[in-house]
Amino acid sequence: MMDIYNTLELGGTSEPVDICFNGGRLKNAACACPPGFAGNQCEQACGRNRFGQTCSYVCSNSSNDCKGMILCTPDYGCTCAPGYYGDQCMEQCQQGTYEADCVHANLTEFDRNTVVPTP
């Protein structure tokens, strides 16, 4: 498999940085960031409507087309923002559910006391 990491030199520090975030790899005092992340330590996700090696690709010319996406890369797919789900993160969670992909349900007052989620 081809290594498609983006290498960014760490500037402004005399000490080597020993950590790269979000799956980045330290190589010759620089973090090599995976697709979808940038920054000196791979700490910045591409964000809404952007993807690619250096976050330079636009997901869609219409901001509504990617309204629920936090991160989208060709290699790994999309990560939905809380309250959205689906392949393109276009579907909103139904009332009573929350989190990315709508995996959690709200609790009723009775259930909060007994810690039992409602269906």
Backbone atoms as SQL, in Angstrom:
CREATE TABLE atoms (id INTEGER PRIMARY KEY, chain TEXT, resi INTEGER, resn TEXT, atom TEXT, x REAL, y REAL, z REAL);
INSERT INTO atoms VALUES
  (1, 'A', 1, 'MET', 'N', 0.845, -1.176, 0.000),
  (2, 'A', 1, 'MET', 'CA', 0.000, 0.000, 0.000),
  (3, 'A', 1, 'MET', 'C', 0.891, 1.240, 0.000),
  (4, 'A', 2, 'MET', 'N', 0.550, 2.191, -0.822),
  (5, 'A', 2, 'MET', 'CA', 1.334, 3.414, -0.946),
  (6, 'A', 2, 'MET', 'C', 1.121, 4.318, 0.269),
  (7, 'A', 3, 'ASP', 'N', 2.196, 4.896, 0.787),
  (8, 'A', 3, 'ASP', 'CA', 2.122, 5.802, 1.924),
  (9, 'A', 3, 'ASP', 'C', 1.718, 7.181, 1.420),
  (10, 'A', 4, 'ILE', 'N', 0.525, 7.649, 1.807),
  (11, 'A', 4, 'ILE', 'CA', -0.014, 8.898, 1.265),
  (12, 'A', 4, 'ILE', 'C', -0.048, 10.000, 2.315),
  (13, 'A', 5, 'TYR', 'N', 0.859, 9.957, 3.255),
  (14, 'A', 5, 'TYR', 'CA', 0.879, 10.954, 4.319),
  (15, 'A', 5, 'TYR', 'C', 1.474, 12.268, 3.838),
  (16, 'A', 6, 'ASN', 'N', 0.964, 13.359, 4.384),
  (17, 'A', 6, 'ASN', 'CA', 1.415, 14.708, 4.073),
  (18, 'A', 6, 'ASN', 'C', 2.433, 15.118, 5.132),
  (19, 'A', 7, 'THR', 'N', 3.653, 15.423, 4.733),
  (20, 'A', 7, 'THR', 'CA', 4.698, 15.782, 5.686),
  (21, 'A', 7, 'THR', 'C', 4.788, 17.291, 5.835),
  (22, 'A', 8, 'LEU', 'N', 4.732, 17.754, 7.073),
  (23, 'A', 8, 'LEU', 'CA', 4.850, 19.172, 7.385),
  (24, 'A', 8, 'LEU', 'C', 6.001, 19.353, 8.358),
  (25, 'A', 9, 'GLU', 'N', 6.901, 20.280, 8.061),
  (26, 'A', 9, 'GLU', 'CA', 8.023, 20.530, 8.960),
  (27, 'A', 9, 'GLU', 'C', 7.552, 21.311, 10.168),
  (28, 'A', 10, 'LEU', 'N', 8.090, 20.955, 11.307),
  (29, 'A', 10, 'LEU', 'CA', 7.753, 21.653, 12.541),
  (30, 'A', 10, 'LEU', 'C', 8.675, 22.843, 12.692),
  (31, 'A', 11, 'GLY', 'N', 8.111, 24.022, 12.707),
  (32, 'A', 11, 'GLY', 'CA', 8.926, 25.226, 12.810),
  (33, 'A', 11, 'GLY', 'C', 8.729, 25.914, 14.143),
  (34, 'A', 12, 'GLY', 'N', 9.662, 26.792, 14.482),
  (35, 'A', 12, 'GLY', 'CA', 9.526, 27.624, 15.664),
  (36, 'A', 12, 'GLY', 'C', 9.804, 26.926, 16.976),
  (37, 'A', 13, 'THR', 'N', 10.431, 25.778, 16.956),
  (38, 'A', 13, 'THR', 'CA', 10.744, 25.102, 18.203),
  (39, 'A', 13, 'THR', 'C', 12.133, 24.493, 18.127),
  (40, 'A', 14, 'SER', 'N', 12.855, 24.569, 19.237),
  (41, 'A', 14, 'SER', 'CA', 14.190, 23.980, 19.256),
  (42, 'A', 14, 'SER', 'C', 14.153, 22.548, 19.766),
  (43, 'A', 15, 'GLU', 'N', 13.024, 22.162, 20.360),
  (44, 'A', 15, 'GLU', 'CA', 12.885, 20.803, 20.861),
  (45, 'A', 15, 'GLU', 'C', 12.072, 19.978, 19.877),
  (46, 'A', 16, 'PRO', 'N', 12.469, 18.728, 19.673),
  (47, 'A', 16, 'PRO', 'CA', 11.683, 17.894, 18.766),
  (48, 'A', 16, 'PRO', 'C', 10.323, 17.572, 19.374),
  (49, 'A', 17, 'VAL', 'N', 9.310, 17.583, 18.571),
  (50, 'A', 17, 'VAL', 'CA', 7.968, 17.237, 19.018),
  (51, 'A', 17, 'VAL', 'C', 7.851, 15.727, 18.942),
  (52, 'A', 18, 'ASP', 'N', 7.388, 15.118, 20.023),
  (53, 'A', 18, 'ASP', 'CA', 7.356, 13.668, 20.048),
  (54, 'A', 18, 'ASP', 'C', 5.959, 13.102, 19.871),
  (55, 'A', 19, 'ILE', 'N', 5.019, 13.925, 19.462),
  (56, 'A', 19, 'ILE', 'CA', 3.676, 13.412, 19.266),
  (57, 'A', 19, 'ILE', 'C', 3.028, 14.048, 18.047),
  (58, 'A', 20, 'CYS', 'N', 2.379, 13.230, 17.290),
  (59, 'A', 20, 'CYS', 'CA', 1.559, 13.669, 16.159),
  (60, 'A', 20, 'CYS', 'C', 0.154, 13.148, 16.427),
  (61, 'A', 21, 'PHE', 'N', -0.837, 13.968, 16.215),
  (62, 'A', 21, 'PHE', 'CA', -2.216, 13.599, 16.496),
  (63, 'A', 21, 'PHE', 'C', -2.891, 12.979, 15.279),
  (64, 'A', 22, 'ASN', 'N', -4.057, 12.382, 15.518),
  (65, 'A', 22, 'ASN', 'CA', -4.943, 11.886, 14.463),
  (66, 'A', 22, 'ASN', 'C', -4.270, 10.910, 13.510),
  (67, 'A', 23, 'GLY', 'N', -3.418, 10.064, 14.042),
  (68, 'A', 23, 'GLY', 'CA', -2.778, 9.045, 13.211),
  (69, 'A', 23, 'GLY', 'C', -1.548, 9.523, 12.477),
  (70, 'A', 24, 'GLY', 'N', -1.086, 10.744, 12.768),
  (71, 'A', 24, 'GLY', 'CA', 0.125, 11.249, 12.127),
  (72, 'A', 24, 'GLY', 'C', 1.353, 10.500, 12.616),
  (73, 'A', 25, 'ARG', 'N', 2.387, 10.516, 11.803),
  (74, 'A', 25, 'ARG', 'CA', 3.631, 9.822, 12.145),
  (75, 'A', 25, 'ARG', 'C', 4.781, 10.817, 12.202),
  (76, 'A', 26, 'LEU', 'N', 5.620, 10.684, 13.216),
  (77, 'A', 26, 'LEU', 'CA', 6.788, 11.545, 13.350),
  (78, 'A', 26, 'LEU', 'C', 7.913, 10.987, 12.495),
  (79, 'A', 27, 'LYS', 'N', 8.456, 11.837, 11.624),
  (80, 'A', 27, 'LYS', 'CA', 9.531, 11.412, 10.732),
  (81, 'A', 27, 'LYS', 'C', 10.469, 12.589, 10.518),
  (82, 'A', 28, 'ASN', 'N', 11.723, 12.456, 10.949),
  (83, 'A', 28, 'ASN', 'CA', 12.732, 13.509, 10.792),
  (84, 'A', 28, 'ASN', 'C', 12.253, 14.851, 11.344),
  (85, 'A', 29, 'ALA', 'N', 11.777, 14.865, 12.575),
  (86, 'A', 29, 'ALA', 'CA', 11.307, 16.071, 13.269),
  (87, 'A', 29, 'ALA', 'C', 10.140, 16.752, 12.571),
  (88, 'A', 30, 'ALA', 'N', 9.348, 15.994, 11.839),
  (89, 'A', 30, 'ALA', 'CA', 8.150, 16.524, 11.185),
  (90, 'A', 30, 'ALA', 'C', 7.041, 15.487, 11.298),
  (91, 'A', 31, 'CYS', 'N', 5.817, 15.960, 11.393),
  (92, 'A', 31, 'CYS', 'CA', 4.679, 15.055, 11.421),
  (93, 'A', 31, 'CYS', 'C', 4.197, 14.807, 10.001),
  (94, 'A', 32, 'ALA', 'N', 4.001, 13.550, 9.680),
  (95, 'A', 32, 'ALA', 'CA', 3.396, 13.167, 8.407),
  (96, 'A', 32, 'ALA', 'C', 1.927, 12.909, 8.706),
  (97, 'A', 33, 'CYS', 'N', 1.054, 13.757, 8.169),
  (98, 'A', 33, 'CYS', 'CA', -0.373, 13.697, 8.484),
  (99, 'A', 33, 'CYS', 'C', -1.119, 12.801, 7.506),
  (100, 'A', 34, 'PRO', 'N', -2.108, 12.033, 8.007),
  (101, 'A', 34, 'PRO', 'CA', -2.939, 11.244, 7.104),
  (102, 'A', 34, 'PRO', 'C', -3.893, 12.157, 6.344),
  (103, 'A', 35, 'PRO', 'N', -4.477, 11.671, 5.258),
  (104, 'A', 35, 'PRO', 'CA', -5.437, 12.489, 4.511),
  (105, 'A', 35, 'PRO', 'C', -6.556, 12.980, 5.426),
  (106, 'A', 36, 'GLY', 'N', -6.925, 14.230, 5.276),
  (107, 'A', 36, 'GLY', 'CA', -7.991, 14.810, 6.071),
  (108, 'A', 36, 'GLY', 'C', -7.516, 15.606, 7.268),
  (109, 'A', 37, 'PHE', 'N', -6.193, 15.611, 7.498),
  (110, 'A', 37, 'PHE', 'CA', -5.645, 16.343, 8.633),
  (111, 'A', 37, 'PHE', 'C', -4.457, 17.181, 8.200),
  (112, 'A', 38, 'ALA', 'N', -4.247, 18.290, 8.888),
  (113, 'A', 38, 'ALA', 'CA', -3.140, 19.201, 8.589),
  (114, 'A', 38, 'ALA', 'C', -2.683, 19.824, 9.899),
  (115, 'A', 39, 'GLY', 'N', -1.686, 20.674, 9.825),
  (116, 'A', 39, 'GLY', 'CA', -1.143, 21.340, 11.000),
  (117, 'A', 39, 'GLY', 'C', 0.195, 20.742, 11.375),
  (118, 'A', 40, 'ASN', 'N', 0.951, 21.465, 12.187),
  (119, 'A', 40, 'ASN', 'CA', 2.279, 21.001, 12.579),
  (120, 'A', 40, 'ASN', 'C', 2.263, 19.640, 13.249),
  (121, 'A', 41, 'GLN', 'N', 1.193, 19.339, 13.970),
  (122, 'A', 41, 'GLN', 'CA', 1.082, 18.065, 14.665),
  (123, 'A', 41, 'GLN', 'C', -0.147, 17.287, 14.209),
  (124, 'A', 42, 'CYS', 'N', -0.629, 17.572, 13.007),
  (125, 'A', 42, 'CYS', 'CA', -1.824, 16.914, 12.453),
  (126, 'A', 42, 'CYS', 'C', -3.042, 17.157, 13.341),
  (127, 'A', 43, 'GLU', 'N', -3.074, 18.309, 13.996),
  (128, 'A', 43, 'GLU', 'CA', -4.119, 18.611, 14.965),
  (129, 'A', 43, 'GLU', 'C', -5.369, 19.220, 14.342),
  (130, 'A', 44, 'GLN', 'N', -5.324, 19.582, 13.086),
  (131, 'A', 44, 'GLN', 'CA', -6.455, 20.249, 12.443),
  (132, 'A', 44, 'GLN', 'C', -7.118, 19.323, 11.433),
  (133, 'A', 45, 'ALA', 'N', -8.408, 19.055, 11.650),
  (134, 'A', 45, 'ALA', 'CA', -9.181, 18.300, 10.663),
  (135, 'A', 45, 'ALA', 'C', -9.535, 19.238, 9.525),
  (136, 'A', 46, 'CYS', 'N', -9.733, 18.691, 8.367),
  (137, 'A', 46, 'CYS', 'CA', -10.066, 19.520, 7.205),
  (138, 'A', 46, 'CYS', 'C', -11.274, 20.394, 7.468),
  (139, 'A', 47, 'GLY', 'N', -12.242, 19.870, 8.162),
  (140, 'A', 47, 'GLY', 'CA', -13.427, 20.662, 8.444),
  (141, 'A', 47, 'GLY', 'C', -14.490, 20.498, 7.383),
  (142, 'A', 48, 'ARG', 'N', -15.498, 21.271, 7.552),
  (143, 'A', 48, 'ARG', 'CA', -16.694, 21.196, 6.735),
  (144, 'A', 48, 'ARG', 'C', -16.409, 21.471, 5.264),
  (145, 'A', 49, 'ASN', 'N', -16.910, 20.602, 4.417),
  (146, 'A', 49, 'ASN', 'CA', -16.883, 20.756, 2.963),
  (147, 'A', 49, 'ASN', 'C', -15.473, 20.675, 2.373),
  (148, 'A', 50, 'ARG', 'N', -14.509, 20.139, 3.098),
  (149, 'A', 50, 'ARG', 'CA', -13.137, 20.000, 2.605),
  (150, 'A', 50, 'ARG', 'C', -12.642, 18.583, 2.839),
  (151, 'A', 51, 'PHE', 'N', -11.743, 18.110, 1.977),
  (152, 'A', 51, 'PHE', 'CA', -11.101, 16.828, 2.185),
  (153, 'A', 51, 'PHE', 'C', -9.809, 16.788, 1.401),
  (154, 'A', 52, 'GLY', 'N', -9.068, 15.710, 1.574),
  (155, 'A', 52, 'GLY', 'CA', -7.850, 15.500, 0.802),
  (156, 'A', 52, 'GLY', 'C', -6.584, 15.656, 1.598),
  (157, 'A', 53, 'GLN', 'N', -5.474, 15.427, 0.925),
  (158, 'A', 53, 'GLN', 'CA', -4.167, 15.404, 1.556),
  (159, 'A', 53, 'GLN', 'C', -3.869, 16.668, 2.352),
  (160, 'A', 54, 'THR', 'N', -4.125, 17.819, 1.806),
  (161, 'A', 54, 'THR', 'CA', -3.882, 19.080, 2.512),
  (162, 'A', 54, 'THR', 'C', -5.169, 19.881, 2.682),
  (163, 'A', 55, 'CYS', 'N', -6.292, 19.187, 2.694),
  (164, 'A', 55, 'CYS', 'CA', -7.614, 19.810, 2.852),
  (165, 'A', 55, 'CYS', 'C', -7.921, 20.765, 1.704),
  (166, 'A', 56, 'SER', 'N', -7.343, 20.532, 0.554),
  (167, 'A', 56, 'SER', 'CA', -7.486, 21.465, -0.560),
  (168, 'A', 56, 'SER', 'C', -8.646, 21.134, -1.495),
  (169, 'A', 57, 'TYR', 'N', -9.285, 19.991, -1.310),
  (170, 'A', 57, 'TYR', 'CA', -10.398, 19.630, -2.183),
  (171, 'A', 57, 'TYR', 'C', -11.723, 20.025, -1.555),
  (172, 'A', 58, 'VAL', 'N', -12.649, 20.486, -2.380),
  (173, 'A', 58, 'VAL', 'CA', -13.976, 20.877, -1.925),
  (174, 'A', 58, 'VAL', 'C', -14.923, 19.714, -2.162),
  (175, 'A', 59, 'CYS', 'N', -15.682, 19.362, -1.149),
  (176, 'A', 59, 'CYS', 'CA', -16.629, 18.259, -1.247),
  (177, 'A', 59, 'CYS', 'C', -17.722, 18.585, -2.259),
  (178, 'A', 60, 'SER', 'N', -18.256, 19.780, -2.181),
  (179, 'A', 60, 'SER', 'CA', -19.335, 20.183, -3.071),
  (180, 'A', 60, 'SER', 'C', -19.334, 21.702, -3.204),
  (181, 'A', 61, 'ASN', 'N', -19.784, 22.194, -4.344),
  (182, 'A', 61, 'ASN', 'CA', -19.911, 23.638, -4.533),
  (183, 'A', 61, 'ASN', 'C', -21.095, 24.208, -3.764),
  (184, 'A', 62, 'SER', 'N', -21.998, 23.336, -3.338),
  (185, 'A', 62, 'SER', 'CA', -23.146, 23.757, -2.547),
  (186, 'A', 62, 'SER', 'C', -22.901, 23.390, -1.090),
  (187, 'A', 63, 'SER', 'N', -22.871, 24.373, -0.217),
  (188, 'A', 63, 'SER', 'CA', -22.600, 24.088, 1.191),
  (189, 'A', 63, 'SER', 'C', -23.675, 23.201, 1.804),
  (190, 'A', 64, 'ASN', 'N', -24.892, 23.193, 1.253),
  (191, 'A', 64, 'ASN', 'CA', -25.951, 22.330, 1.764),
  (192, 'A', 64, 'ASN', 'C', -25.677, 20.860, 1.490),
  (193, 'A', 65, 'ASP', 'N', -24.887, 20.558, 0.456),
  (194, 'A', 65, 'ASP', 'CA', -24.608, 19.165, 0.126),
  (195, 'A', 65, 'ASP', 'C', -23.768, 18.470, 1.178),
  (196, 'A', 66, 'CYS', 'N', -23.036, 19.195, 1.968),
  (197, 'A', 66, 'CYS', 'CA', -22.157, 18.602, 2.976),
  (198, 'A', 66, 'CYS', 'C', -22.462, 19.134, 4.359),
  (199, 'A', 67, 'LYS', 'N', -23.696, 19.515, 4.614),
  (200, 'A', 67, 'LYS', 'CA', -24.015, 20.213, 5.853),
  (201, 'A', 67, 'LYS', 'C', -23.753, 19.403, 7.115),
  (202, 'A', 68, 'GLY', 'N', -23.824, 18.088, 7.055),
  (203, 'A', 68, 'GLY', 'CA', -23.638, 17.297, 8.261),
  (204, 'A', 68, 'GLY', 'C', -22.273, 16.660, 8.388),
  (205, 'A', 69, 'MET', 'N', -21.356, 16.958, 7.488),
  (206, 'A', 69, 'MET', 'CA', -20.041, 16.322, 7.522),
  (207, 'A', 69, 'MET', 'C', -19.059, 17.106, 8.377),
  (208, 'A', 70, 'ILE', 'N', -18.276, 16.374, 9.144),
  (209, 'A', 70, 'ILE', 'CA', -17.168, 16.983, 9.868),
  (210, 'A', 70, 'ILE', 'C', -15.897, 16.731, 9.088),
  (211, 'A', 71, 'LEU', 'N', -15.741, 15.510, 8.608),
  (212, 'A', 71, 'LEU', 'CA', -14.523, 15.108, 7.923),
  (213, 'A', 71, 'LEU', 'C', -14.887, 14.137, 6.822),
  (214, 'A', 72, 'CYS', 'N', -14.339, 14.325, 5.646),
  (215, 'A', 72, 'CYS', 'CA', -14.613, 13.437, 4.529),
  (216, 'A', 72, 'CYS', 'C', -13.330, 13.234, 3.740),
  (217, 'A', 73, 'THR', 'N', -12.892, 11.995, 3.625),
  (218, 'A', 73, 'THR', 'CA', -11.715, 11.687, 2.823),
  (219, 'A', 73, 'THR', 'C', -12.061, 10.574, 1.851),
  (220, 'A', 74, 'PRO', 'N', -11.465, 10.570, 0.668),
  (221, 'A', 74, 'PRO', 'CA', -11.767, 9.523, -0.302),
  (222, 'A', 74, 'PRO', 'C', -11.405, 8.133, 0.214),
  (223, 'A', 75, 'ASP', 'N', -10.367, 8.038, 1.017),
  (224, 'A', 75, 'ASP', 'CA', -9.915, 6.733, 1.493),
  (225, 'A', 75, 'ASP', 'C', -10.741, 6.181, 2.642),
  (226, 'A', 76, 'TYR', 'N', -11.257, 7.056, 3.501),
  (227, 'A', 76, 'TYR', 'CA', -11.917, 6.601, 4.717),
  (228, 'A', 76, 'TYR', 'C', -13.403, 6.920, 4.772),
  (229, 'A', 77, 'GLY', 'N', -13.920, 7.687, 3.847),
  (230, 'A', 77, 'GLY', 'CA', -15.322, 8.054, 3.861),
  (231, 'A', 77, 'GLY', 'C', -15.578, 9.272, 4.730),
  (232, 'A', 78, 'CYS', 'N', -16.821, 9.417, 5.183),
  (233, 'A', 78, 'CYS', 'CA', -17.223, 10.620, 5.899),
  (234, 'A', 78, 'CYS', 'C', -17.477, 10.340, 7.372),
  (235, 'A', 79, 'THR', 'N', -17.193, 11.331, 8.188),
  (236, 'A', 79, 'THR', 'CA', -17.542, 11.318, 9.598),
  (237, 'A', 79, 'THR', 'C', -18.618, 12.372, 9.778),
  (238, 'A', 80, 'CYS', 'N', -19.745, 11.945, 10.318),
  (239, 'A', 80, 'CYS', 'CA', -20.882, 12.854, 10.447),
  (240, 'A', 80, 'CYS', 'C', -20.798, 13.683, 11.721),
  (241, 'A', 81, 'ALA', 'N', -21.298, 14.902, 11.629),
  (242, 'A', 81, 'ALA', 'CA', -21.423, 15.774, 12.793),
  (243, 'A', 81, 'ALA', 'C', -22.525, 15.229, 13.696),
  (244, 'A', 82, 'PRO', 'N', -22.483, 15.551, 14.989),
  (245, 'A', 82, 'PRO', 'CA', -23.566, 15.133, 15.870),
  (246, 'A', 82, 'PRO', 'C', -24.909, 15.605, 15.324),
  (247, 'A', 83, 'GLY', 'N', -25.875, 14.692, 15.310),
  (248, 'A', 83, 'GLY', 'CA', -27.201, 15.022, 14.814),
  (249, 'A', 83, 'GLY', 'C', -27.441, 14.643, 13.364),
  (250, 'A', 84, 'TYR', 'N', -26.427, 14.074, 12.674),
  (251, 'A', 84, 'TYR', 'CA', -26.556, 13.674, 11.274),
  (252, 'A', 84, 'TYR', 'C', -26.098, 12.232, 11.085),
  (253, 'A', 85, 'TYR', 'N', -26.597, 11.597, 10.018),
  (254, 'A', 85, 'TYR', 'CA', -26.177, 10.240, 9.693),
  (255, 'A', 85, 'TYR', 'C', -26.298, 10.018, 8.191),
  (256, 'A', 86, 'GLY', 'N', -25.872, 8.848, 7.730),
  (257, 'A', 86, 'GLY', 'CA', -25.951, 8.495, 6.312),
  (258, 'A', 86, 'GLY', 'C', -24.599, 8.561, 5.635),
  (259, 'A', 87, 'ASP', 'N', -24.520, 7.982, 4.431),
  (260, 'A', 87, 'ASP', 'CA', -23.264, 7.944, 3.681),
  (261, 'A', 87, 'ASP', 'C', -22.697, 9.334, 3.432),
  (262, 'A', 88, 'GLN', 'N', -23.551, 10.287, 3.149),
  (263, 'A', 88, 'GLN', 'CA', -23.114, 11.655, 2.887),
  (264, 'A', 88, 'GLN', 'C', -23.490, 12.606, 4.025),
  (265, 'A', 89, 'CYS', 'N', -23.928, 12.049, 5.164),
  (266, 'A', 89, 'CYS', 'CA', -24.284, 12.844, 6.354),
  (267, 'A', 89, 'CYS', 'C', -25.378, 13.865, 6.054),
  (268, 'A', 90, 'MET', 'N', -26.300, 13.501, 5.207),
  (269, 'A', 90, 'MET', 'CA', -27.363, 14.424, 4.812),
  (270, 'A', 90, 'MET', 'C', -28.647, 14.239, 5.626),
  (271, 'A', 91, 'GLU', 'N', -28.770, 13.120, 6.327),
  (272, 'A', 91, 'GLU', 'CA', -29.984, 12.832, 7.081),
  (273, 'A', 91, 'GLU', 'C', -29.835, 13.336, 8.508),
  (274, 'A', 92, 'GLN', 'N', -30.875, 14.023, 9.007),
  (275, 'A', 92, 'GLN', 'CA', -30.851, 14.496, 10.387),
  (276, 'A', 92, 'GLN', 'C', -31.442, 13.428, 11.297),
  (277, 'A', 93, 'CYS', 'N', -30.910, 13.333, 12.508),
  (278, 'A', 93, 'CYS', 'CA', -31.415, 12.374, 13.488),
  (279, 'A', 93, 'CYS', 'C', -32.871, 12.685, 13.818),
  (280, 'A', 94, 'GLN', 'N', -33.616, 11.641, 14.120),
  (281, 'A', 94, 'GLN', 'CA', -34.994, 11.833, 14.541),
  (282, 'A', 94, 'GLN', 'C', -35.002, 12.409, 15.946),
  (283, 'A', 95, 'GLN', 'N', -36.097, 13.074, 16.274),
  (284, 'A', 95, 'GLN', 'CA', -36.221, 13.650, 17.605),
  (285, 'A', 95, 'GLN', 'C', -36.076, 12.541, 18.641),
  (286, 'A', 96, 'GLY', 'N', -35.299, 12.805, 19.668),
  (287, 'A', 96, 'GLY', 'CA', -35.083, 11.821, 20.720),
  (288, 'A', 96, 'GLY', 'C', -33.779, 11.061, 20.575),
  (289, 'A', 97, 'THR', 'N', -33.080, 11.246, 19.455),
  (290, 'A', 97, 'THR', 'CA', -31.769, 10.617, 19.285),
  (291, 'A', 97, 'THR', 'C', -30.735, 11.710, 19.067),
  (292, 'A', 98, 'TYR', 'N', -29.485, 11.368, 19.300),
  (293, 'A', 98, 'TYR', 'CA', -28.434, 12.370, 19.163),
  (294, 'A', 98, 'TYR', 'C', -27.096, 11.687, 18.943),
  (295, 'A', 99, 'GLU', 'N', -26.028, 12.479, 18.896),
  (296, 'A', 99, 'GLU', 'CA', -24.663, 12.058, 18.600),
  (297, 'A', 99, 'GLU', 'C', -24.520, 11.785, 17.101),
  (298, 'A', 100, 'ALA', 'N', -23.292, 11.619, 16.659),
  (299, 'A', 100, 'ALA', 'CA', -23.043, 11.272, 15.259),
  (300, 'A', 100, 'ALA', 'C', -23.682, 9.912, 14.992),
  (301, 'A', 101, 'ASP', 'N', -24.314, 9.765, 13.874),
  (302, 'A', 101, 'ASP', 'CA', -25.018, 8.547, 13.461),
  (303, 'A', 101, 'ASP', 'C', -26.223, 8.211, 14.333),
  (304, 'A', 102, 'CYS', 'N', -26.670, 9.135, 15.178),
  (305, 'A', 102, 'CYS', 'CA', -27.914, 8.997, 15.949),
  (306, 'A', 102, 'CYS', 'C', -27.930, 7.748, 16.823),
  (307, 'A', 103, 'VAL', 'N', -26.818, 7.405, 17.420),
  (308, 'A', 103, 'VAL', 'CA', -26.706, 6.139, 18.137),
  (309, 'A', 103, 'VAL', 'C', -27.217, 6.187, 19.571),
  (310, 'A', 104, 'HIS', 'N', -27.467, 7.358, 20.121),
  (311, 'A', 104, 'HIS', 'CA', -27.935, 7.457, 21.500),
  (312, 'A', 104, 'HIS', 'C', -29.354, 8.009, 21.513),
  (313, 'A', 105, 'ALA', 'N', -30.137, 7.556, 22.490),
  (314, 'A', 105, 'ALA', 'CA', -31.505, 8.036, 22.640),
  (315, 'A', 105, 'ALA', 'C', -31.615, 8.850, 23.921),
  (316, 'A', 106, 'ASN', 'N', -32.531, 9.826, 23.909),
  (317, 'A', 106, 'ASN', 'CA', -32.789, 10.604, 25.121),
  (318, 'A', 106, 'ASN', 'C', -33.452, 9.714, 26.155),
  (319, 'A', 107, 'LEU', 'N', -33.373, 10.102, 27.394),
  (320, 'A', 107, 'LEU', 'CA', -33.976, 9.345, 28.481),
  (321, 'A', 107, 'LEU', 'C', -35.185, 10.090, 29.017),
  (322, 'A', 108, 'THR', 'N', -36.212, 9.332, 29.439),
  (323, 'A', 108, 'THR', 'CA', -37.359, 9.951, 30.098),
  (324, 'A', 108, 'THR', 'C', -36.976, 10.239, 31.549),
  (325, 'A', 109, 'GLU', 'N', -37.821, 11.003, 32.259),
  (326, 'A', 109, 'GLU', 'CA', -37.531, 11.327, 33.659),
  (327, 'A', 109, 'GLU', 'C', -37.440, 10.056, 34.492),
  (328, 'A', 110, 'PHE', 'N', -38.357, 9.116, 34.272),
  (329, 'A', 110, 'PHE', 'CA', -38.319, 7.846, 35.004),
  (330, 'A', 110, 'PHE', 'C', -37.032, 7.091, 34.686),
  (331, 'A', 111, 'ASP', 'N', -36.682, 7.042, 33.425),
  (332, 'A', 111, 'ASP', 'CA', -35.500, 6.293, 33.012),
  (333, 'A', 111, 'ASP', 'C', -34.215, 6.922, 33.521),
  (334, 'A', 112, 'ARG', 'N', -34.182, 8.237, 33.677),
  (335, 'A', 112, 'ARG', 'CA', -32.979, 8.883, 34.211),
  (336, 'A', 112, 'ARG', 'C', -32.673, 8.380, 35.620),
  (337, 'A', 113, 'ASN', 'N', -33.747, 8.132, 36.385),
  (338, 'A', 113, 'ASN', 'CA', -33.556, 7.644, 37.752),
  (339, 'A', 113, 'ASN', 'C', -33.152, 6.177, 37.781),
  (340, 'A', 114, 'THR', 'N', -33.548, 5.420, 36.770),
  (341, 'A', 114, 'THR', 'CA', -33.235, 3.992, 36.751),
  (342, 'A', 114, 'THR', 'C', -32.150, 3.651, 35.735),
  (343, 'A', 115, 'VAL', 'N', -31.680, 4.630, 34.992),
  (344, 'A', 115, 'VAL', 'CA', -30.625, 4.486, 33.986),
  (345, 'A', 115, 'VAL', 'C', -30.982, 3.417, 32.953),
  (346, 'A', 116, 'VAL', 'N', -32.201, 3.497, 32.435),
  (347, 'A', 116, 'VAL', 'CA', -32.644, 2.597, 31.376),
  (348, 'A', 116, 'VAL', 'C', -33.018, 3.461, 30.181),
  (349, 'A', 117, 'PRO', 'N', -32.365, 3.315, 29.028),
  (350, 'A', 117, 'PRO', 'CA', -32.709, 4.143, 27.870),
  (351, 'A', 117, 'PRO', 'C', -34.077, 3.784, 27.309),
  (352, 'A', 118, 'THR', 'N', -34.759, 4.772, 26.784),
  (353, 'A', 118, 'THR', 'CA', -36.048, 4.527, 26.140),
  (354, 'A', 118, 'THR', 'C', -35.818, 3.989, 24.741),
  (355, 'A', 119, 'PRO', 'N', -36.765, 3.201, 24.232),
  (356, 'A', 119, 'PRO', 'CA', -36.592, 2.663, 22.870),
  (357, 'A', 119, 'PRO', 'C', -36.722, 3.724, 21.811);
